[in-house]
Short mmCIF file of C-alpha atoms and ligand atoms in Angstrom, two decimals:
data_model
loop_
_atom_site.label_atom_id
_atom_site.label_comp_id
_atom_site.label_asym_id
_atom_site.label_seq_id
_atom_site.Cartn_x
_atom_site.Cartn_y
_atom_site.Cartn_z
CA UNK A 1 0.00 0.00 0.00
CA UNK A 2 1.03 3.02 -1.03
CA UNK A 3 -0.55 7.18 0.12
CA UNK A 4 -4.30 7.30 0.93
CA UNK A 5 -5.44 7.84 -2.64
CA UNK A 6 -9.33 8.58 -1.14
CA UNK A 7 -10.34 9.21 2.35
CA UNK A 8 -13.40 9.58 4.20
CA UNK A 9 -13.80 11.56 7.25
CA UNK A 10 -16.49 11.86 9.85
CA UNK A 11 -18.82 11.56 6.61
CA UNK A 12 -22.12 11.60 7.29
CA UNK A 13 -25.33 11.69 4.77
CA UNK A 14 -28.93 10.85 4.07
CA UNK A 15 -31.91 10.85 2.38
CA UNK A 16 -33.92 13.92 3.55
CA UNK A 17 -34.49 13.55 7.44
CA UNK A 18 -33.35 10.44 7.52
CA UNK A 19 -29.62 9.89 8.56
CA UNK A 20 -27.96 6.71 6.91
CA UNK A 21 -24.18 7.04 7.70
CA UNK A 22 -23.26 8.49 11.11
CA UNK A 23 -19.82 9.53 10.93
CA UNK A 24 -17.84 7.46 8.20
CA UNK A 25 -14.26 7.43 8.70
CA UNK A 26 -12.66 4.96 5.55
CA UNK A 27 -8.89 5.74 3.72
CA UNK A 28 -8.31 3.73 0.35
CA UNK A 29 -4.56 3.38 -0.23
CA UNK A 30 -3.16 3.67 -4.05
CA UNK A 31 -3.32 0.84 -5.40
CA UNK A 32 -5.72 -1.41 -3.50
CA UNK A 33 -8.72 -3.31 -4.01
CA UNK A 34 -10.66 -2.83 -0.83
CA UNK A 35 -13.49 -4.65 -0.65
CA UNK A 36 -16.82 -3.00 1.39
CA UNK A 37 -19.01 -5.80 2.94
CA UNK A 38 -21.91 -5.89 4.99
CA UNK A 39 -25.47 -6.76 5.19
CA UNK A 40 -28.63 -5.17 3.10
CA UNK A 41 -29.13 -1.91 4.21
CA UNK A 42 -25.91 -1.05 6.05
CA UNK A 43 -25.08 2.08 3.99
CA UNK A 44 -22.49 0.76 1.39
CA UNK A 45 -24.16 2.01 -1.79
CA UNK A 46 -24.74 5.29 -0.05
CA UNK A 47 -21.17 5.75 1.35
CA UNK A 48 -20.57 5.23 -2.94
CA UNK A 49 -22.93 7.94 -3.46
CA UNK A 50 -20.87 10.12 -1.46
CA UNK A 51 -17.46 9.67 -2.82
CA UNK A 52 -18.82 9.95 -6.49
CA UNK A 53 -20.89 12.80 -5.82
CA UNK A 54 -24.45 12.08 -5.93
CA UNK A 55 -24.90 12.62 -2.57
CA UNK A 56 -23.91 15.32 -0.57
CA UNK A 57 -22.06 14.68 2.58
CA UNK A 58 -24.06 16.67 5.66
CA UNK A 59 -20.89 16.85 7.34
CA UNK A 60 -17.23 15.18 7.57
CA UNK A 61 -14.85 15.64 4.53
CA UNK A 62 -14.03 13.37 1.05
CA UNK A 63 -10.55 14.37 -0.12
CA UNK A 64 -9.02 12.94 -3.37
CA UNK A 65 -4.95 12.42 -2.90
CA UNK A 66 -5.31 14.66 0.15
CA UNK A 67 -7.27 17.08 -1.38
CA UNK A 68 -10.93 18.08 -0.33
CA UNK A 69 -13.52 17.20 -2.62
CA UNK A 70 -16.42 17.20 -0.81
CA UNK A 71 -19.66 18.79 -2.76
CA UNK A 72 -17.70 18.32 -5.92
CA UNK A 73 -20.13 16.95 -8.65
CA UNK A 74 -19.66 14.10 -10.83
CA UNK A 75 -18.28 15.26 -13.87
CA UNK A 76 -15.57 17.40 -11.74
CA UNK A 77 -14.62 14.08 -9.69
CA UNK A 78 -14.53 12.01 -12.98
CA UNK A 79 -11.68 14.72 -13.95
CA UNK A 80 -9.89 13.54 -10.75
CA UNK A 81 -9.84 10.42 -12.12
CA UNK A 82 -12.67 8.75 -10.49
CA UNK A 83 -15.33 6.82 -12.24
CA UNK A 84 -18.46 4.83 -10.47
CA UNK A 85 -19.93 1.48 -11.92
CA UNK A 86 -23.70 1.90 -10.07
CA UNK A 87 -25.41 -0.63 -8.79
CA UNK A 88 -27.78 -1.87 -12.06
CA UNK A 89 -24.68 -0.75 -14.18
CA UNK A 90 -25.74 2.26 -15.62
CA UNK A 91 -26.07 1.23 -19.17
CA UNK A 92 -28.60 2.43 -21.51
CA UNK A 93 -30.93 -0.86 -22.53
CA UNK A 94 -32.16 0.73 -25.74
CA UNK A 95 -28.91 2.16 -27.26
CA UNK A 96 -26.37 -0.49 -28.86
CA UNK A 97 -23.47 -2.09 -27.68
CA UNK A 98 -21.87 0.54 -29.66
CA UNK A 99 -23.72 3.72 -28.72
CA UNK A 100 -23.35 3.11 -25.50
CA UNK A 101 -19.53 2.86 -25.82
CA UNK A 102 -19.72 6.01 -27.53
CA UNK A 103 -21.04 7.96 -24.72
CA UNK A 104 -18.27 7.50 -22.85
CA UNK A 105 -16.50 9.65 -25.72
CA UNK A 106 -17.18 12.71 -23.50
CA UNK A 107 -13.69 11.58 -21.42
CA UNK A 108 -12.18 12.82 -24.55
CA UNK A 109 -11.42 9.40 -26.54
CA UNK A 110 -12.30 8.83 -29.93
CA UNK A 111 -15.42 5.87 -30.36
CA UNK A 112 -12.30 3.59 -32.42
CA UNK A 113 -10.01 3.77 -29.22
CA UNK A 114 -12.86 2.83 -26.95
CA UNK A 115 -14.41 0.03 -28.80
CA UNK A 116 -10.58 -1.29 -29.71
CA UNK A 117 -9.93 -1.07 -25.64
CA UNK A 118 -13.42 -2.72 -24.85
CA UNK A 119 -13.20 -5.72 -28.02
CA UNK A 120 -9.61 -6.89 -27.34
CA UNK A 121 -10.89 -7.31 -23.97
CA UNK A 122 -14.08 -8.71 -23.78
CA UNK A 123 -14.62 -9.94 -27.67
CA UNK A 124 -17.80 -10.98 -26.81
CA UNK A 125 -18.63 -7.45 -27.28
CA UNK A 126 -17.47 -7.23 -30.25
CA UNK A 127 -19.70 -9.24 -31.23
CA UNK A 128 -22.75 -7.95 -30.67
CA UNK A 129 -21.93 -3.93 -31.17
CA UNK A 130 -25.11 -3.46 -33.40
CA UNK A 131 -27.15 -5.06 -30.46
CA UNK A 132 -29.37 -3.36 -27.87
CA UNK A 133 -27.62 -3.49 -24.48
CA UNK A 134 -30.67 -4.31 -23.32
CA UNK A 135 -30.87 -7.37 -24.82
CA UNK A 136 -27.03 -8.79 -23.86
CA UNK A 137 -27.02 -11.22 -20.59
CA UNK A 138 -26.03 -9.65 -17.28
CA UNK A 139 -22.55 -10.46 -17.61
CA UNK A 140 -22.11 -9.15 -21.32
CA UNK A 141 -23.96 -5.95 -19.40
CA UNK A 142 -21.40 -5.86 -16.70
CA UNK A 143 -18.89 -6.21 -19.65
CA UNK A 144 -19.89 -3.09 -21.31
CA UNK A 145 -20.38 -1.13 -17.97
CA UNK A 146 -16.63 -1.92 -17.47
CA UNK A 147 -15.55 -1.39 -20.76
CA UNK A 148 -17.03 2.37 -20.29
CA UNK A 149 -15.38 2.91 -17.12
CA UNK A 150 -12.15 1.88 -18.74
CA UNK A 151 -12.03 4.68 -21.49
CA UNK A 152 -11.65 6.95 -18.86
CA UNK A 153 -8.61 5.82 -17.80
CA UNK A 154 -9.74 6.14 -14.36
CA UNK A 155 -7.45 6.14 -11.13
CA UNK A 156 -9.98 5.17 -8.90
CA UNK A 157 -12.51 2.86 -9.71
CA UNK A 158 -16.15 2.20 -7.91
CA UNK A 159 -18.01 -0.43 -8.37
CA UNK A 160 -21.18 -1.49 -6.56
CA UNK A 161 -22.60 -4.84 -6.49
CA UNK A 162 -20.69 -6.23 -9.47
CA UNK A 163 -22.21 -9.89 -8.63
CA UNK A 164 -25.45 -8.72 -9.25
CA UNK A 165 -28.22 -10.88 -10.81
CA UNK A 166 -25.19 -12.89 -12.54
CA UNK A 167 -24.20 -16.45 -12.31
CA UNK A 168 -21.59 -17.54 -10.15
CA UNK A 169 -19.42 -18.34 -12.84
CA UNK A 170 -19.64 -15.00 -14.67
CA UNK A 171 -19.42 -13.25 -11.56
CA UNK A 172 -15.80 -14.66 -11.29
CA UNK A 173 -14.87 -14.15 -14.82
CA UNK A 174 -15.76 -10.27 -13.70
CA UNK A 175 -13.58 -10.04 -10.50
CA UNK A 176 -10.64 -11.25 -12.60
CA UNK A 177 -11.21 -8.33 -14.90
CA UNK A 178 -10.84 -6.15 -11.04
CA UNK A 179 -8.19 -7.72 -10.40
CA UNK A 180 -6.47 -7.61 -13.63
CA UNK A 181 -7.41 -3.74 -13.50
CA UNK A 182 -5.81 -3.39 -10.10
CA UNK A 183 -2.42 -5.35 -11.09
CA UNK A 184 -2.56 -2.04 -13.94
CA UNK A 185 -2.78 0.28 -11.16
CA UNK A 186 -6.06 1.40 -11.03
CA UNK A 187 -7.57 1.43 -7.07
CA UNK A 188 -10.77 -0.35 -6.52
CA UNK A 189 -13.83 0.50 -4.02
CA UNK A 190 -16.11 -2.76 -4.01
CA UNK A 191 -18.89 -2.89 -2.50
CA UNK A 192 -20.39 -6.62 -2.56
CA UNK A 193 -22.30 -8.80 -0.02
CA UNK A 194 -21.05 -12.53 -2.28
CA UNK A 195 -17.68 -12.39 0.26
CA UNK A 196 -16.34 -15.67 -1.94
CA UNK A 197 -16.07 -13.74 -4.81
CA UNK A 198 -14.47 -10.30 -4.16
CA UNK A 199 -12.43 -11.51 -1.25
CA UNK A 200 -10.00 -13.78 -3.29
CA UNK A 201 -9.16 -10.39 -5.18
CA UNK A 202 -9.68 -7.80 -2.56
CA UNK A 203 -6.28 -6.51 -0.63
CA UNK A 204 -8.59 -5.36 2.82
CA UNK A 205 -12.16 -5.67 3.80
CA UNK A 206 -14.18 -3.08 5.60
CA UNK A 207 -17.20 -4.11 7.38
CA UNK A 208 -20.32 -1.47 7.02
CA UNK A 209 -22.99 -2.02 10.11
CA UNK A 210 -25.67 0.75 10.34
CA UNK A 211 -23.94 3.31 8.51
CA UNK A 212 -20.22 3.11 10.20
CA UNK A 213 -17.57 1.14 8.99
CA UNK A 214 -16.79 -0.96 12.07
CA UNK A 215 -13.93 -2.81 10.76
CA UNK A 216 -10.93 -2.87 8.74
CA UNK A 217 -8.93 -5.41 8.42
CA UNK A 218 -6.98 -7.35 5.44
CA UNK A 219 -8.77 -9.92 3.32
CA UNK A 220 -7.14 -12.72 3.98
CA UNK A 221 -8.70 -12.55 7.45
CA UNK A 222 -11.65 -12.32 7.00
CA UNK A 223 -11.71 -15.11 4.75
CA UNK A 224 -10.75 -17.20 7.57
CA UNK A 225 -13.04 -15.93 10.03
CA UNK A 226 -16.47 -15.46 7.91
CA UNK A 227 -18.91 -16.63 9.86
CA UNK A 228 -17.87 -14.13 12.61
CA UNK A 229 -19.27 -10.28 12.56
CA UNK A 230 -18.65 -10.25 8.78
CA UNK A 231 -22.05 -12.54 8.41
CA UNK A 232 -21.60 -12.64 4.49
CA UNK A 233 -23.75 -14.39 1.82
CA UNK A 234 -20.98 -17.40 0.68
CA UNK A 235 -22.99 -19.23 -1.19
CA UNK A 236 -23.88 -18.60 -4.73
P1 ATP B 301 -27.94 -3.01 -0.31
O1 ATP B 301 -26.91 -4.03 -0.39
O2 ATP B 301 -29.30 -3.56 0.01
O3 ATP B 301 -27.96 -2.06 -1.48
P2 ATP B 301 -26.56 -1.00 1.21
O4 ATP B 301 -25.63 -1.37 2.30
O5 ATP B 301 -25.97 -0.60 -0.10
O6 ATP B 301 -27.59 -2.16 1.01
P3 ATP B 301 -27.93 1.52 1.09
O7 ATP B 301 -28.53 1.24 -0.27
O8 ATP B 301 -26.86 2.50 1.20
O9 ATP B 301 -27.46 0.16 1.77
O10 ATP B 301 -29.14 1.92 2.06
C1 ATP B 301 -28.94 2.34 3.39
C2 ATP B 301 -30.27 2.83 3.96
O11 ATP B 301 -30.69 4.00 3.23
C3 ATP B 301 -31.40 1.83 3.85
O12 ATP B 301 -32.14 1.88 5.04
C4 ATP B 301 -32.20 2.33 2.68
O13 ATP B 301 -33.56 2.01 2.85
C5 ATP B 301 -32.00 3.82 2.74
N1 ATP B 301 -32.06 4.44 1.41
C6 ATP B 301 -31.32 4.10 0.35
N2 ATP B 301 -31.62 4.88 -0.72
C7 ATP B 301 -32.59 5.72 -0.30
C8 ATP B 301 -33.33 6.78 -0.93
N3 ATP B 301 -33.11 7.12 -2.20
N4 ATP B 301 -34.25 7.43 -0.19
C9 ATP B 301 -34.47 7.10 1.10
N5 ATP B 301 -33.81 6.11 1.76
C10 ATP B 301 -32.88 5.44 1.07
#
């Protein structure tokens, strides 16, 4: 591990009245894949929210390489270098393969370096370019959802729920594309409750209870002590 690439401190936010994370203190190191676990409801897509920008913090700080970011918006934070797969994946069911690879031209690629980037690694895609995404299975989805993030060249990466509605098997096939990313360099927030896959990739784990992160410690421990406080879905 390397210099706190982003940090969260004292964060708190919420939906209206309603108070979901109560003073979030989390540092991801350069060059880590850090893996945020714990059960429905805890607060880990909502601590993503934050550090993209969808969500305003109501108090505490997000800095980027030391720097405070908090408030920023979206597109400023994607300029740092940060780029957010949402839960659901954030692709655009009735545009193609293609057309969806194309709107990730605003990062300032051309369409030919982005769909070059995204065939040579998934080919799969290449295959079906003139398709409607929302036609592709959830792991060709997931595929294309990556393959946009990638264009941007991004330094830090978020992804939530990558295991989502996919089969066990394809949901591996995905975490080696993480960790493939990470062995390039690029720092990974995870946020996943299916602990068998994203541990074997993840560097540490940080448990999320009731909107505080309770626990840090590295992966390989918690893979050893699962059924513990970490309580995480294994099967699958
Ligand atoms: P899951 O794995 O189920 O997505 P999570 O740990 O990601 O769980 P969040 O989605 O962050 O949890 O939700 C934390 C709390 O915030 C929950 O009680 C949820 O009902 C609430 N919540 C989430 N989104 C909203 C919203 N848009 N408006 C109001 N409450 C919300």
């Amino acid at each position: 591990m390397t210099r706190p690439l982003l940090e969260l401190v004292g964060v708190r936010a919420g939906y209206g009245p309603v108070e979901v994370l109560h003073g979030v203190d989390l540092t991801l190191y350069g060059g880590e894949v850090l893996a945020l676990m714990g059960p429905n409801g805890a607060g880990k897509t909502t601590l993503l929210k934050v550090c993209s920008g969808q969500l305003p913090a109501t108090a505490g700080e997000v800095r980027i390489a030391g720097n405070a970011v908090t408030g920023a918006d979206p597109a400023a934070l994607a300029r740092l270098g940060l780029c957010t797969i949402p839960e659901g994946r954030g692709i655009f069911p009735n545009l193609t393969v293609r057309e969806n690879l194309w709107l990730a031209t605003a990062s300032g690629c051309t369409l030919a370096h982005i769909e070059a980037v995204a065939y040579e690694r998934f080919p799969v895609l290449g295959s079906r370019r003139g398709q409607l995404a929302g036609t592709l299975s959830g792991g060709e989805q997931q595929m294309l959802a990556l393959s946009r993030a990638l264009a941007t060249d991004p330094a830090i990466l978020l992804l939530d729920e990558l295991s989502m509605g996919l089969a066990p098997r394809v949901v591996g096939e995905m975490y080696e594309v993480v960790a493939a990313l990470a062995q390039s360099g690029v720092t990974v927030l995870v946020a996943e409750q299916f602990a068998r896959a994203v541990l074997p990739i993840a560097d540490r784990a940080a448990l999320v209870q009731q909107g505080r992160v309770v626990d840090v410690r590295p992966a390989s421990e918690v893979e050893t002590d699962l059924s513990a406080s970490y309580q995480l879905t294994t099967e699958g």
